[in-house]
Short mmCIF file of C-alpha atoms in Angstrom, two decimals:
data_model
loop_
_atom_site.label_atom_id
_atom_site.label_comp_id
_atom_site.label_asym_id
_atom_site.label_seq_id
_atom_site.Cartn_x
_atom_site.Cartn_y
_atom_site.Cartn_z
CA MET A 1 0.00 0.00 0.00
CA SER A 2 1.14 3.57 -0.65
CA ARG A 3 1.44 5.95 2.29
CA ALA A 4 -1.67 7.81 1.17
CA VAL A 5 -3.70 4.62 0.96
CA ILE A 6 -2.40 3.46 4.34
CA SER A 7 -3.31 6.77 5.97
CA ALA A 8 -6.80 6.77 4.45
CA PHE A 9 -7.24 3.15 5.47
CA LEU A 10 -6.22 3.87 9.07
CA VAL A 11 -8.63 6.79 9.31
CA SER A 12 -11.47 4.69 7.93
CA ILE A 13 -10.69 1.88 10.36
CA LEU A 14 -10.61 4.17 13.39
CA VAL A 15 -13.75 6.08 12.42
CA SER A 16 -15.79 3.00 11.59
CA HIS A 17 -14.44 1.22 14.68
CA ALA A 18 -15.65 4.04 16.92
CA ALA A 19 -19.07 4.03 15.26
CA SER A 20 -19.57 0.26 15.03
CA SER A 21 -22.21 -1.43 17.15
CA GLN A 22 -21.73 -4.91 15.74
CA THR A 23 -20.50 -7.71 17.98
CA PRO A 24 -17.88 -9.76 16.09
CA PRO A 25 -16.63 -13.21 17.14
CA PRO A 26 -13.91 -13.25 19.85
CA GLU A 27 -10.36 -13.21 18.49
CA SER A 28 -9.63 -16.60 20.10
CA LEU A 29 -12.14 -18.17 17.68
CA LEU A 30 -10.80 -16.50 14.55
CA SER A 31 -8.57 -18.67 12.36
CA ALA A 32 -7.00 -18.40 8.92
CA SER A 33 -8.43 -21.85 8.13
CA ASP A 34 -12.03 -20.85 8.98
CA ARG A 35 -14.09 -21.05 5.79
CA THR A 36 -17.20 -19.43 7.25
CA VAL A 37 -18.62 -17.08 4.60
CA VAL A 38 -18.90 -13.49 5.84
CA ALA A 39 -19.65 -11.75 2.52
CA THR A 40 -20.00 -12.32 -1.22
CA VAL A 41 -19.00 -9.97 -4.03
CA ASP A 42 -20.56 -10.71 -7.42
CA GLY A 43 -20.99 -14.31 -6.32
CA LYS A 44 -17.44 -14.79 -5.00
CA GLU A 45 -17.16 -15.60 -1.30
CA ILE A 46 -15.12 -13.82 1.38
CA THR A 47 -14.51 -16.02 4.43
CA THR A 48 -13.47 -15.51 8.01
CA GLY A 49 -10.08 -16.98 7.07
CA ASP A 50 -9.68 -14.31 4.37
CA VAL A 51 -10.28 -11.61 6.96
CA VAL A 52 -7.74 -13.14 9.35
CA VAL A 53 -5.08 -13.37 6.62
CA PHE A 54 -5.83 -9.78 5.57
CA TYR A 55 -5.35 -8.62 9.18
CA GLN A 56 -2.12 -10.59 9.59
CA ASN A 57 -0.64 -8.90 6.52
CA LEU A 58 -1.47 -5.35 7.55
CA PRO A 59 1.33 -3.01 8.69
CA ALA A 60 2.24 -3.30 12.37
CA GLN A 61 0.39 -0.14 13.43
CA PHE A 62 -2.92 -1.65 12.35
CA GLN A 63 -2.28 -4.87 14.28
CA GLN A 64 -2.12 -2.87 17.51
CA ILE A 65 -5.92 -2.81 17.24
CA PRO A 66 -7.40 -6.17 18.37
CA LEU A 67 -8.70 -8.15 15.41
CA GLU A 68 -12.08 -8.81 16.96
CA SER A 69 -12.72 -5.10 17.50
CA ILE A 70 -12.28 -4.19 13.81
CA PHE A 71 -13.51 -7.45 12.26
CA PRO A 72 -16.60 -5.86 10.59
CA GLN A 73 -14.51 -3.00 9.21
CA LEU A 74 -11.98 -5.44 7.73
CA ILE A 75 -14.82 -7.22 5.93
CA GLU A 76 -15.79 -3.87 4.38
CA ARG A 77 -12.21 -3.23 3.29
CA LEU A 78 -12.01 -6.71 1.72
CA VAL A 79 -15.24 -6.05 -0.15
CA ASP A 80 -13.72 -2.81 -1.49
CA GLN A 81 -10.54 -4.64 -2.42
CA ARG A 82 -12.49 -7.32 -4.28
CA LEU A 83 -14.53 -4.70 -6.18
CA ILE A 84 -11.39 -2.81 -7.23
CA ALA A 85 -9.64 -6.03 -8.28
CA ASN A 86 -12.67 -7.06 -10.37
CA ALA A 87 -12.73 -3.64 -12.02
CA ALA A 88 -9.00 -3.93 -12.75
CA ARG A 89 -9.48 -7.29 -14.44
CA LYS A 90 -12.33 -5.93 -16.57
CA SER A 91 -10.17 -2.99 -17.62
CA GLY A 92 -7.55 -5.37 -19.01
CA ILE A 93 -4.79 -4.09 -16.73
CA ALA A 94 -3.85 -7.65 -15.73
CA SER A 95 -2.68 -8.36 -19.29
CA GLN A 96 -0.14 -5.52 -19.30
CA PRO A 97 3.44 -6.88 -19.29
CA GLU A 98 4.61 -4.79 -16.33
CA VAL A 99 1.57 -5.83 -14.29
CA LYS A 100 2.14 -9.48 -15.11
CA ALA A 101 5.76 -9.14 -13.99
CA ARG A 102 4.76 -7.53 -10.68
CA LEU A 103 2.08 -10.16 -10.03
CA GLU A 104 4.63 -12.91 -10.69
CA MET A 105 7.10 -11.32 -8.26
CA VAL A 106 4.43 -11.05 -5.56
CA SER A 107 3.34 -14.64 -6.15
CA GLU A 108 6.92 -15.92 -5.90
CA GLY A 109 7.50 -13.91 -2.72
CA ILE A 110 4.42 -15.44 -1.05
CA LEU A 111 5.36 -18.96 -2.14
CA ASN A 112 8.93 -18.40 -0.90
CA GLN A 113 7.73 -17.25 2.51
CA LEU A 114 5.18 -20.02 3.00
CA PHE A 115 7.51 -22.77 1.77
CA MET A 116 10.32 -21.72 4.13
CA GLU A 117 7.91 -21.22 7.04
CA GLN A 118 6.71 -24.81 6.66
CA LYS A 119 10.29 -26.10 6.51
CA MET A 120 11.29 -24.12 9.58
CA ASN A 121 8.20 -25.02 11.60
CA ALA A 122 8.91 -28.69 10.93
CA LEU A 123 12.59 -28.49 11.91
CA ILE A 124 12.73 -25.76 14.56
CA THR A 125 10.69 -27.25 17.39
CA GLU A 126 10.91 -26.96 21.17
CA ASP A 127 12.72 -30.32 21.25
CA SER A 128 15.27 -29.29 18.61
CA LEU A 129 15.88 -25.97 20.39
CA ARG A 130 16.41 -27.76 23.71
CA ASP A 131 18.80 -30.19 22.04
CA ALA A 132 20.78 -27.33 20.49
CA TYR A 133 20.91 -25.66 23.91
CA ARG A 134 22.32 -28.80 25.55
CA LYS A 135 24.99 -29.08 22.86
CA MET A 136 25.88 -25.40 23.20
CA VAL A 137 26.28 -25.67 26.97
CA ALA A 138 28.38 -28.84 26.65
CA LEU A 139 30.84 -27.08 24.33
CA GLU A 140 31.27 -23.92 26.41
CA PRO A 141 34.31 -23.68 28.72
CA LYS A 142 33.37 -24.27 32.34
CA ARG A 143 34.46 -22.64 35.56
CA GLU A 144 32.77 -22.40 38.93
CA GLU A 145 31.41 -19.07 40.06
CA VAL A 146 29.76 -17.95 43.28
CA ARG A 147 27.54 -15.06 44.19
CA ALA A 148 28.23 -13.63 47.63
CA ARG A 149 27.40 -10.75 49.93
CA HIS A 150 29.81 -9.25 52.40
CA ILE A 151 29.93 -6.72 55.20
CA LEU A 152 33.21 -4.80 55.41
CA VAL A 153 34.22 -3.17 58.70
CA LYS A 154 37.43 -1.74 60.14
CA THR A 155 38.04 -4.08 63.09
CA ARG A 156 37.77 -7.76 63.93
CA GLU A 157 35.68 -6.91 66.98
CA GLU A 158 33.05 -5.17 64.83
CA ALA A 159 32.94 -8.17 62.51
CA LEU A 160 32.47 -10.58 65.43
CA VAL A 161 29.52 -8.55 66.73
CA ILE A 162 27.90 -8.69 63.28
CA ILE A 163 28.43 -12.48 63.07
CA GLN A 164 26.67 -12.82 66.45
CA GLN A 165 23.76 -10.66 65.26
CA ILE A 166 23.36 -12.77 62.12
CA GLY A 167 23.47 -15.92 64.24
CA LYS A 168 20.52 -14.53 66.22
CA GLY A 169 18.50 -14.01 63.02
CA ALA A 170 19.44 -10.52 61.86
CA ASP A 171 19.02 -9.88 58.14
CA PHE A 172 22.40 -9.95 56.38
CA ALA A 173 21.49 -7.51 53.60
CA LYS A 174 20.00 -5.04 56.06
CA LEU A 175 23.12 -5.14 58.24
CA ALA A 176 25.29 -4.66 55.16
CA THR A 177 23.34 -1.57 54.19
CA GLU A 178 23.65 -0.16 57.70
CA LYS A 179 27.21 -1.13 58.67
CA SER A 180 29.38 -2.00 55.66
CA THR A 181 32.03 0.53 54.69
CA GLY A 182 32.43 -0.98 51.23
CA PRO A 183 30.69 0.41 48.11
CA SER A 184 28.52 -2.72 47.84
CA GLY A 185 26.89 -1.82 51.17
CA ARG A 186 24.22 0.21 49.40
CA ASN A 187 23.20 -2.98 47.56
CA GLY A 188 22.98 -5.07 50.70
CA GLY A 189 26.60 -6.18 50.26
CA ASP A 190 25.84 -8.02 47.00
CA LEU A 191 28.98 -8.62 44.94
CA GLY A 192 27.28 -10.54 42.15
CA PHE A 193 28.93 -13.61 40.59
CA PHE A 194 32.72 -13.97 40.53
CA SER A 195 35.32 -16.67 39.96
CA GLU A 196 38.17 -17.53 42.32
CA GLY A 197 40.78 -15.38 40.60
CA GLN A 198 38.66 -12.24 40.68
CA MET A 199 38.94 -11.64 44.43
CA VAL A 200 41.94 -11.36 46.74
CA PRO A 201 43.01 -14.85 47.96
CA PRO A 202 41.77 -14.73 51.60
CA PHE A 203 38.33 -13.50 50.54
CA SER A 204 38.08 -15.91 47.62
CA LYS A 205 39.13 -18.93 49.72
CA ALA A 206 36.56 -18.11 52.41
CA ALA A 207 33.71 -17.51 49.92
CA PHE A 208 34.35 -20.66 47.89
CA GLY A 209 34.61 -22.68 51.12
CA LEU A 210 31.02 -21.90 52.08
CA LYS A 211 27.83 -23.74 51.21
CA LYS A 212 24.81 -21.95 49.82
CA GLY A 213 23.24 -19.81 52.56
CA GLU A 214 26.20 -20.13 54.94
CA VAL A 215 27.92 -17.19 56.64
CA THR A 216 31.56 -17.15 57.75
CA THR A 217 31.85 -17.96 61.45
CA GLU A 218 35.14 -16.06 61.70
CA PRO A 219 35.95 -12.63 60.24
CA VAL A 220 38.08 -12.69 57.08
CA GLN A 221 40.93 -10.19 56.93
CA THR A 222 42.18 -8.57 53.70
CA GLN A 223 44.03 -5.34 52.98
CA PHE A 224 40.64 -3.62 52.84
CA GLY A 225 39.58 -4.54 56.37
CA TRP A 226 37.55 -7.30 58.01
CA HIS A 227 34.80 -9.14 56.12
CA VAL A 228 31.74 -11.14 57.05
CA ILE A 229 30.75 -13.19 54.00
CA LYS A 230 27.53 -14.93 53.01
CA LEU A 231 27.32 -17.32 50.03
CA GLU A 232 24.13 -16.78 48.04
CA GLU A 233 24.52 -19.05 45.03
CA ARG A 234 26.87 -21.28 43.03
CA ARG A 235 26.88 -21.89 39.31
CA VAL A 236 29.04 -23.20 36.50
CA SER A 237 29.80 -20.38 34.08
CA GLY A 238 28.80 -21.09 30.51
CA SER A 239 25.56 -22.74 31.62
CA ARG A 240 23.33 -19.78 30.81
CA ARG A 241 19.63 -20.42 31.26
CA TYR A 242 17.68 -21.67 28.27
CA GLU A 243 15.39 -18.63 28.42
CA GLU A 244 18.40 -16.34 28.05
CA VAL A 245 19.63 -17.88 24.80
CA VAL A 246 16.59 -19.41 23.09
CA ASP A 247 15.93 -16.40 20.82
CA GLY A 248 19.51 -16.44 19.56
CA LEU A 249 19.38 -20.20 19.05
CA ARG A 250 16.14 -19.91 17.09
CA GLN A 251 17.63 -17.23 14.84
CA LYS A 252 20.75 -19.31 14.19
CA MET A 253 18.69 -22.40 13.40
CA THR A 254 16.47 -20.32 11.10
CA ASP A 255 19.53 -19.09 9.21
CA ASP A 256 20.93 -22.63 9.01
CA VAL A 257 17.67 -24.12 7.70
CA TYR A 258 17.39 -21.40 5.07
CA GLU A 259 21.00 -21.79 3.93
CA LYS A 260 20.82 -25.60 3.73
CA GLU A 261 17.51 -25.55 1.85
CA VAL A 262 18.76 -22.98 -0.65
CA GLN A 263 21.99 -24.92 -1.22
CA LYS A 264 20.00 -28.12 -1.76
CA LEU A 265 17.72 -26.41 -4.28
CA ARG A 266 20.68 -24.86 -6.10
CA ALA A 267 22.40 -28.24 -6.33
CA GLY A 268 19.37 -29.72 -8.09
CA ALA A 269 18.76 -26.88 -10.51
CA LYS A 270 20.26 -25.55 -13.73
CA ILE A 271 21.25 -21.94 -13.06
CA ASP A 272 22.70 -19.59 -15.65
CA ILE A 273 23.39 -16.10 -14.30
CA LYS A 274 24.19 -13.72 -17.12
CA GLY A 275 24.57 -10.59 -15.02
CA ALA A 276 23.62 -7.26 -16.58
CA GLY A 277 24.23 -8.62 -20.07
CA GLY A 278 26.01 -5.47 -21.15
CA SER A 279 23.01 -3.24 -20.45
CA LYS A 280 23.48 0.06 -18.71
CA ILE A 281 22.15 0.02 -15.16
CA GLN A 282 21.04 3.36 -13.83
CA PRO A 283 22.39 4.20 -10.35
CA ILE A 284 19.91 4.27 -7.51
CA ARG A 285 19.51 7.81 -6.24
#
């Protein structure tokens, strides 16, 4: 659609939507395969499925409006479209060479899209994505990481008092916010995930020696002061959650399926690319 047609179409949709009193079927019941007849134009049927496909191929701004709320208006637009197409055929425009070429290009584009969608839907399934995820994780380098909180104070005596308070049920993060002199204090002492080599040796040894949920029973001294450490979580780096990587995996598999299918089709076809054939190609401005 041209910009002018799109703008006019949007206005007509919004105006007719505001004025409509019809109650269309709920969107959950609308399907592209539904052959229920909703209109006829010169004896040719328009079905619910036609309306759904029409909606699915509209620009994104139109699809922000729920299908069920503009269903009657879309029927009207399809009727208009059918009338214009019939008039075009009667005028003989469809026999013009440039029109035939454009129709062929559109037809090939639709066939291309639907053919590849079917291939990808068959090959890119939840099971195949999960399998690709397992293989990806198995190939990634592994190292153990921990997530810890700490409370940093100036003296051992202060650290011992804090350990006693935690032993009596005090909240570690709250104490860190109140008492820690380190910059992580504002975040409840949370240091995030780190590997052994990322922290000074005494701190790292103490943190990695804890079990999940444990707190050091003795203060840990480093050049920064005295630490009370709590281990929050352990993980093996490289084992990112499936939810974090599934979109990237799906895109990679989509690209792979497309490339393999195209290569297979090329291998079974006779292709003769002649290039521009000596003709002058005008630059795109």
